CSV table of C-alpha atoms in Angstrom, one decimal:
chain,number,residue,atom,x,y,z
A,139,UNK,CA,135.2,99.0,80.2
A,140,UNK,CA,132.0,101.1,80.5
A,141,UNK,CA,130.3,102.9,77.6
A,142,UNK,CA,127.8,105.5,78.0
A,143,UNK,CA,124.8,104.4,78.9
A,144,UNK,CA,123.1,105.6,75.6
A,145,UNK,CA,124.4,103.5,73.7
A,146,UNK,CA,123.8,100.7,75.8
A,147,UNK,CA,119.9,101.7,75.8
A,148,UNK,CA,120.2,102.2,71.8
A,149,UNK,CA,121.4,98.6,71.4
A,150,UNK,CA,119.5,96.8,74.1
A,151,UNK,CA,116.2,98.5,72.6
A,152,UNK,CA,117.2,98.0,68.9
A,153,UNK,CA,113.7,97.1,66.9
A,154,UNK,CA,111.6,97.6,70.3
A,155,UNK,CA,108.4,97.3,68.8
A,156,UNK,CA,108.8,94.4,67.9
A,157,UNK,CA,107.4,93.1,71.1
A,158,UNK,CA,104.2,94.9,71.2
A,159,UNK,CA,100.8,93.6,69.7
A,160,UNK,CA,99.5,95.2,67.0
A,161,UNK,CA,96.9,97.2,68.4
A,162,UNK,CA,99.6,99.1,70.3
A,163,UNK,CA,102.4,99.3,67.5
A,164,UNK,CA,99.4,100.9,65.4
A,165,UNK,CA,99.3,103.4,68.0
A,166,UNK,CA,103.1,104.4,68.9
A,167,UNK,CA,103.8,103.7,64.9
A,168,UNK,CA,105.5,107.4,65.1
A,169,UNK,CA,106.9,107.2,68.5
A,170,UNK,CA,110.3,106.0,69.4
A,171,UNK,CA,112.7,106.2,72.4
A,172,UNK,CA,114.1,109.9,73.4
A,173,UNK,CA,117.8,108.4,73.1
A,174,UNK,CA,119.1,112.0,73.0
A,175,UNK,CA,117.7,113.2,76.1
A,176,UNK,CA,119.7,110.4,78.0
A,177,UNK,CA,122.6,112.3,79.4
A,178,UNK,CA,125.4,111.5,77.9
A,179,UNK,CA,128.1,111.5,81.1
A,180,UNK,CA,125.6,108.8,82.2
A,181,UNK,CA,127.7,105.3,82.4
A,182,UNK,CA,126.9,101.8,81.5
A,183,UNK,CA,129.3,98.5,83.0
A,184,UNK,CA,128.7,95.7,81.0
A,185,UNK,CA,128.2,93.5,84.1
A,186,UNK,CA,125.1,96.3,85.0
A,187,UNK,CA,121.8,95.1,84.4
A,188,UNK,CA,118.8,97.2,82.4
A,189,UNK,CA,115.7,96.0,83.6
A,190,UNK,CA,113.2,95.4,82.7
A,191,UNK,CA,114.2,93.2,79.8
A,192,UNK,CA,112.8,92.7,76.5
A,193,UNK,CA,110.0,90.2,75.7
A,194,UNK,CA,111.9,86.6,75.7
A,195,UNK,CA,115.3,88.0,76.7
A,196,UNK,CA,115.8,86.7,80.6
A,197,UNK,CA,118.4,88.3,83.2
A,198,UNK,CA,119.2,86.3,86.4
A,199,UNK,CA,117.1,87.1,89.4
A,200,UNK,CA,114.2,88.9,86.9
A,201,UNK,CA,110.5,87.6,87.1
A,202,UNK,CA,109.2,84.8,84.6
A,203,UNK,CA,107.1,87.1,82.8
A,204,UNK,CA,108.6,90.4,83.2
A,205,UNK,CA,109.5,92.1,80.4
A,206,UNK,CA,109.6,96.2,79.2
A,207,UNK,CA,105.4,96.1,78.0
A,208,UNK,CA,104.5,93.7,80.2
A,209,UNK,CA,101.4,96.5,81.3
A,210,UNK,CA,100.3,96.1,78.2
A,211,UNK,CA,99.9,92.4,77.7
A,212,UNK,CA,96.5,91.2,76.8
A,213,UNK,CA,94.6,94.6,76.1
A,214,UNK,CA,95.1,97.1,73.6
A,215,UNK,CA,94.2,100.8,73.3
A,216,UNK,CA,90.7,100.2,73.2
A,217,UNK,CA,90.3,98.0,76.0
A,218,UNK,CA,91.6,100.1,78.7
A,219,UNK,CA,89.3,101.7,81.1
A,220,UNK,CA,91.8,103.0,84.2
A,221,UNK,CA,95.5,103.9,84.4
A,222,UNK,CA,97.6,103.9,87.2
A,223,UNK,CA,100.7,105.9,86.9
A,224,UNK,CA,104.1,105.1,89.2
A,225,UNK,CA,107.3,106.2,88.2
A,226,UNK,CA,109.9,103.8,87.3
A,227,UNK,CA,110.4,99.8,88.5
A,228,UNK,CA,111.1,99.1,91.8
A,229,UNK,CA,115.4,99.2,92.3
A,230,UNK,CA,115.8,95.6,92.2
A,231,UNK,CA,115.8,92.7,89.2
A,232,UNK,CA,113.4,90.2,91.4
A,233,UNK,CA,110.9,93.1,92.1
A,234,UNK,CA,110.4,95.0,88.5
A,235,UNK,CA,108.0,93.5,86.5
A,236,UNK,CA,107.1,95.5,83.4
A,237,UNK,CA,103.7,96.9,85.6
A,238,UNK,CA,103.7,99.4,88.3
A,239,UNK,CA,103.6,98.4,91.9
A,240,UNK,CA,103.7,94.8,91.0
A,241,UNK,CA,106.5,92.9,93.3
A,242,UNK,CA,107.7,90.3,91.2
A,243,UNK,CA,109.0,87.9,93.4
A,244,UNK,CA,105.6,87.6,95.8
A,245,UNK,CA,103.5,84.2,95.3
A,246,UNK,CA,101.6,85.0,98.5
A,247,UNK,CA,100.6,87.7,100.4
A,248,UNK,CA,103.4,87.3,103.4
A,249,UNK,CA,103.0,88.2,106.7
A,250,UNK,CA,106.1,90.4,107.2
A,251,UNK,CA,105.5,93.5,106.1
A,252,UNK,CA,109.4,94.0,105.7
A,253,UNK,CA,109.5,92.0,102.3
A,254,UNK,CA,106.5,93.2,100.9
A,255,UNK,CA,107.2,97.1,99.2
A,256,UNK,CA,106.0,99.9,101.0
A,257,UNK,CA,103.9,100.9,98.2
A,258,UNK,CA,101.8,97.3,98.2
A,259,UNK,CA,101.3,97.6,101.8
A,260,UNK,CA,98.9,100.2,101.6
A,261,UNK,CA,97.4,99.2,98.4
A,262,UNK,CA,96.4,96.3,99.4
A,263,UNK,CA,94.5,97.3,102.6
A,264,UNK,CA,92.6,99.3,100.5
A,265,UNK,CA,91.3,97.1,97.9
A,266,UNK,CA,90.6,95.3,101.1
A,267,UNK,CA,88.3,97.9,101.8
A,268,UNK,CA,87.1,98.7,98.0
A,269,UNK,CA,86.1,94.8,97.9
A,270,UNK,CA,84.5,94.9,101.3
A,271,UNK,CA,83.5,98.2,102.4
A,272,UNK,CA,84.9,97.6,105.6
A,273,UNK,CA,87.3,100.7,106.8
A,274,UNK,CA,88.9,99.0,109.3
A,275,UNK,CA,91.0,97.6,106.9
A,276,UNK,CA,93.0,100.9,106.4
A,277,UNK,CA,94.7,101.5,109.9
A,278,UNK,CA,95.2,105.7,109.8
A,279,UNK,CA,97.9,105.4,111.6
A,280,UNK,CA,99.8,102.0,111.5
A,281,UNK,CA,99.9,100.4,108.0
A,282,UNK,CA,102.0,98.0,109.1
A,283,UNK,CA,98.9,96.8,111.6
A,284,UNK,CA,96.7,97.3,108.7
A,285,UNK,CA,98.6,94.9,106.9
A,286,UNK,CA,98.2,92.8,109.6
A,287,UNK,CA,95.0,92.4,109.9
A,288,UNK,CA,94.6,92.2,106.0
A,289,UNK,CA,97.1,88.8,106.3
A,290,UNK,CA,95.0,87.8,108.9
A,291,UNK,CA,91.8,87.7,107.5
A,292,UNK,CA,93.6,86.2,104.3
A,293,UNK,CA,94.6,83.5,106.4
A,294,UNK,CA,91.1,82.7,108.3
A,295,UNK,CA,89.2,83.1,105.0
A,296,UNK,CA,87.5,86.3,106.0
A,297,UNK,CA,88.8,88.2,102.7
A,298,UNK,CA,89.0,86.7,99.5
A,299,UNK,CA,92.3,88.1,97.0
A,300,UNK,CA,93.9,86.8,94.7
A,301,UNK,CA,97.7,86.3,95.2
A,302,UNK,CA,99.9,89.3,94.0
A,303,UNK,CA,100.5,88.0,90.4
A,304,UNK,CA,96.6,87.3,89.7
A,305,UNK,CA,95.4,90.2,91.6
A,306,UNK,CA,97.1,92.1,89.0
A,307,UNK,CA,96.1,90.0,85.9
A,308,UNK,CA,92.7,90.3,87.3
A,309,UNK,CA,93.2,93.7,87.2
A,310,UNK,CA,94.8,94.1,83.4
A,311,UNK,CA,92.3,91.7,82.2
A,312,UNK,CA,89.5,94.5,83.0
A,313,UNK,CA,91.8,97.1,81.2
A,314,UNK,CA,94.1,98.7,84.0
A,315,UNK,CA,96.7,99.7,82.8
A,316,UNK,CA,99.7,99.9,85.8
A,317,UNK,CA,102.1,101.6,83.7
A,318,UNK,CA,105.6,103.7,85.1
A,319,UNK,CA,106.7,107.1,83.2
A,320,UNK,CA,110.2,105.6,82.8
A,321,UNK,CA,110.3,101.5,81.9
A,322,UNK,CA,113.5,100.7,82.6
A,323,UNK,CA,116.0,101.4,85.5
A,324,UNK,CA,119.7,100.9,85.8
A,325,UNK,CA,122.1,101.9,88.3
A,326,UNK,CA,120.1,103.0,91.3
A,327,UNK,CA,120.6,104.7,94.4
A,328,UNK,CA,118.4,105.2,97.2
A,329,UNK,CA,116.9,109.1,97.5
A,330,UNK,CA,117.6,109.3,93.5
A,331,UNK,CA,119.7,108.4,90.3
A,332,UNK,CA,120.8,110.5,87.3
A,333,UNK,CA,120.5,106.9,85.8
A,334,UNK,CA,116.9,107.4,86.1
A,335,UNK,CA,115.7,111.0,86.4
A,336,UNK,CA,118.6,111.9,83.0
A,337,UNK,CA,118.6,108.7,81.9
A,338,UNK,CA,115.1,106.2,81.7
A,339,UNK,CA,112.9,108.6,82.5
A,340,UNK,CA,113.4,111.1,79.6
A,341,UNK,CA,114.1,108.3,77.0
A,342,UNK,CA,111.0,106.8,77.9
A,343,UNK,CA,109.0,110.2,78.0
A,344,UNK,CA,107.3,110.4,74.7
A,345,UNK,CA,106.8,106.5,74.8
A,346,UNK,CA,104.7,106.5,77.6
A,347,UNK,CA,103.2,110.1,76.4
A,348,UNK,CA,102.2,109.0,73.3
A,349,UNK,CA,100.0,105.5,75.3
A,350,UNK,CA,98.3,107.8,77.2
A,351,UNK,CA,97.1,110.3,74.8
A,352,UNK,CA,96.3,107.8,72.5
A,353,UNK,CA,93.8,106.4,75.4
A,354,UNK,CA,92.7,109.8,75.7
A,355,UNK,CA,91.4,110.7,72.4
A,356,UNK,CA,90.2,107.5,71.1
A,357,UNK,CA,86.6,108.2,69.5
A,358,UNK,CA,85.0,105.5,72.1
A,359,UNK,CA,85.4,104.4,75.5
A,360,UNK,CA,85.9,106.2,79.1
A,361,UNK,CA,89.0,106.0,81.2
A,362,UNK,CA,90.1,107.2,84.4
A,363,UNK,CA,93.5,108.1,85.6
A,364,UNK,CA,94.7,107.2,89.2
A,365,UNK,CA,96.9,109.9,89.7
A,366,UNK,CA,99.0,108.8,93.4
A,367,UNK,CA,101.3,111.6,94.4
A,368,UNK,CA,102.7,114.8,93.1
A,369,UNK,CA,105.3,112.4,90.4
A,370,UNK,CA,102.6,111.3,88.9
A,371,UNK,CA,100.4,114.5,88.4
A,372,UNK,CA,103.6,116.4,87.8
A,373,UNK,CA,103.9,114.1,84.7
A,374,UNK,CA,100.2,113.6,83.4
A,375,UNK,CA,100.2,117.5,83.6
A,376,UNK,CA,103.3,117.7,81.7
A,377,UNK,CA,102.3,115.6,79.1
A,378,UNK,CA,99.6,117.5,77.9
A,379,UNK,CA,96.9,114.7,78.9
A,380,UNK,CA,94.4,117.0,79.6
A,381,UNK,CA,94.7,119.2,76.5
A,382,UNK,CA,94.7,116.5,74.0
A,383,UNK,CA,91.3,115.0,75.9
A,384,UNK,CA,90.0,119.0,75.9
A,385,UNK,CA,90.9,119.2,71.5
A,386,UNK,CA,89.2,115.3,71.2
A,387,UNK,CA,86.2,116.8,72.8
A,388,UNK,CA,87.0,114.0,75.4
A,389,UNK,CA,87.8,115.7,78.4
A,390,UNK,CA,85.6,115.3,81.9
A,391,UNK,CA,83.1,113.3,79.8
A,392,UNK,CA,85.4,110.3,78.8
A,393,UNK,CA,88.5,110.9,80.5
A,394,UNK,CA,88.8,111.6,84.2
A,395,UNK,CA,91.2,111.4,86.8
A,396,UNK,CA,91.1,110.8,90.6
A,397,UNK,CA,94.1,112.4,93.0
A,398,UNK,CA,95.3,110.2,95.8
A,399,UNK,CA,98.6,110.6,98.0
A,400,UNK,CA,101.3,108.3,97.0
A,401,UNK,CA,101.3,104.9,98.5
A,402,UNK,CA,104.3,104.8,100.3
A,403,UNK,CA,103.8,108.8,101.3
A,404,UNK,CA,103.4,109.3,105.3
A,405,UNK,CA,104.0,111.9,107.8
A,406,UNK,CA,103.6,112.0,111.6
A,407,UNK,CA,100.1,111.4,111.1
A,408,UNK,CA,100.1,108.2,109.6
A,409,UNK,CA,99.7,106.9,105.8
A,410,UNK,CA,98.0,109.2,103.6
A,411,UNK,CA,97.1,106.8,101.5
A,412,UNK,CA,94.7,105.5,103.7
A,413,UNK,CA,92.9,108.8,104.0
A,414,UNK,CA,89.2,109.5,102.1
A,415,UNK,CA,88.7,108.9,99.6
A,416,UNK,CA,89.7,105.2,98.6
A,417,UNK,CA,91.0,105.5,95.7
A,418,UNK,CA,90.0,102.4,93.8
A,419,UNK,CA,85.4,103.3,95.5
A,420,UNK,CA,87.0,107.2,93.6
A,421,UNK,CA,87.9,105.3,90.7
A,422,UNK,CA,84.2,103.2,90.1
A,423,UNK,CA,82.4,106.7,91.2
A,424,UNK,CA,84.1,108.8,88.0
A,425,UNK,CA,83.4,105.4,85.6
A,426,UNK,CA,79.9,105.5,86.8
A,427,UNK,CA,79.3,109.3,86.8
A,428,UNK,CA,80.6,108.7,82.7
A,429,UNK,CA,78.1,105.9,82.6
A,430,UNK,CA,81.1,103.3,82.1
A,431,UNK,CA,81.7,99.8,83.8
A,432,UNK,CA,83.5,99.5,87.3
A,433,UNK,CA,86.9,98.0,87.6
A,434,UNK,CA,85.8,94.8,90.2
A,435,UNK,CA,89.2,95.9,92.2
């Protein structure tokens, strides 16, 4: 018998702050998920997974290290140098890790792009450009052709790149957060879902906004927000991060943004994410201008 999604989330998230490190627990001390914002008409069946799940919990098919706050592991508010804002976890238990854009079932960079998310198929060639300075890794017309070149050069040794999980670890160890606006997901339908838009994203809004504000208003350090696509830009604007940074005296001097199309976005002319400026080089440019250390993408 189904129960309200709100009730299922309340039960799942009881004691949720126990999953956080002391630094993040302190930053979010006065914040709670907005259970009242979850549409009361949304239903949840007992067999439906809510994912990623809590730290230390497992569900069939989930990546080994997946959990709700995976994006915050091994770092604290003082360490963050760059933030990539995604929308929500991949609608597949085996893909969703808790870090935006990371595909949890990938152990290697596979030659068949059909087995790789559309977003990663574009993110990785852009990373290759940032690492090598070779713009030919991003094919402005055909994303699959760009992917084929990356995989071929990885196989030959002409390009060096960590394996998928290690690459996201590498970024996170440098203080890069790949953070979704909605930290969990359940029932999903392509093209949009009430569970997503009227459930999980409103639920997590105050928590994610508090994370972003804590970083944007901290007394030291520099951060660049990478806003990929209209959803990320809208979420940033609606969260009041710019105004909070202005009030704290950090806007533009220690907090800045770069924008690009969403990685999966294309039009008749090809992948929009491949257009100049390269988002990773652009982020490093901003960090340099603020007097901060660049990220080794």
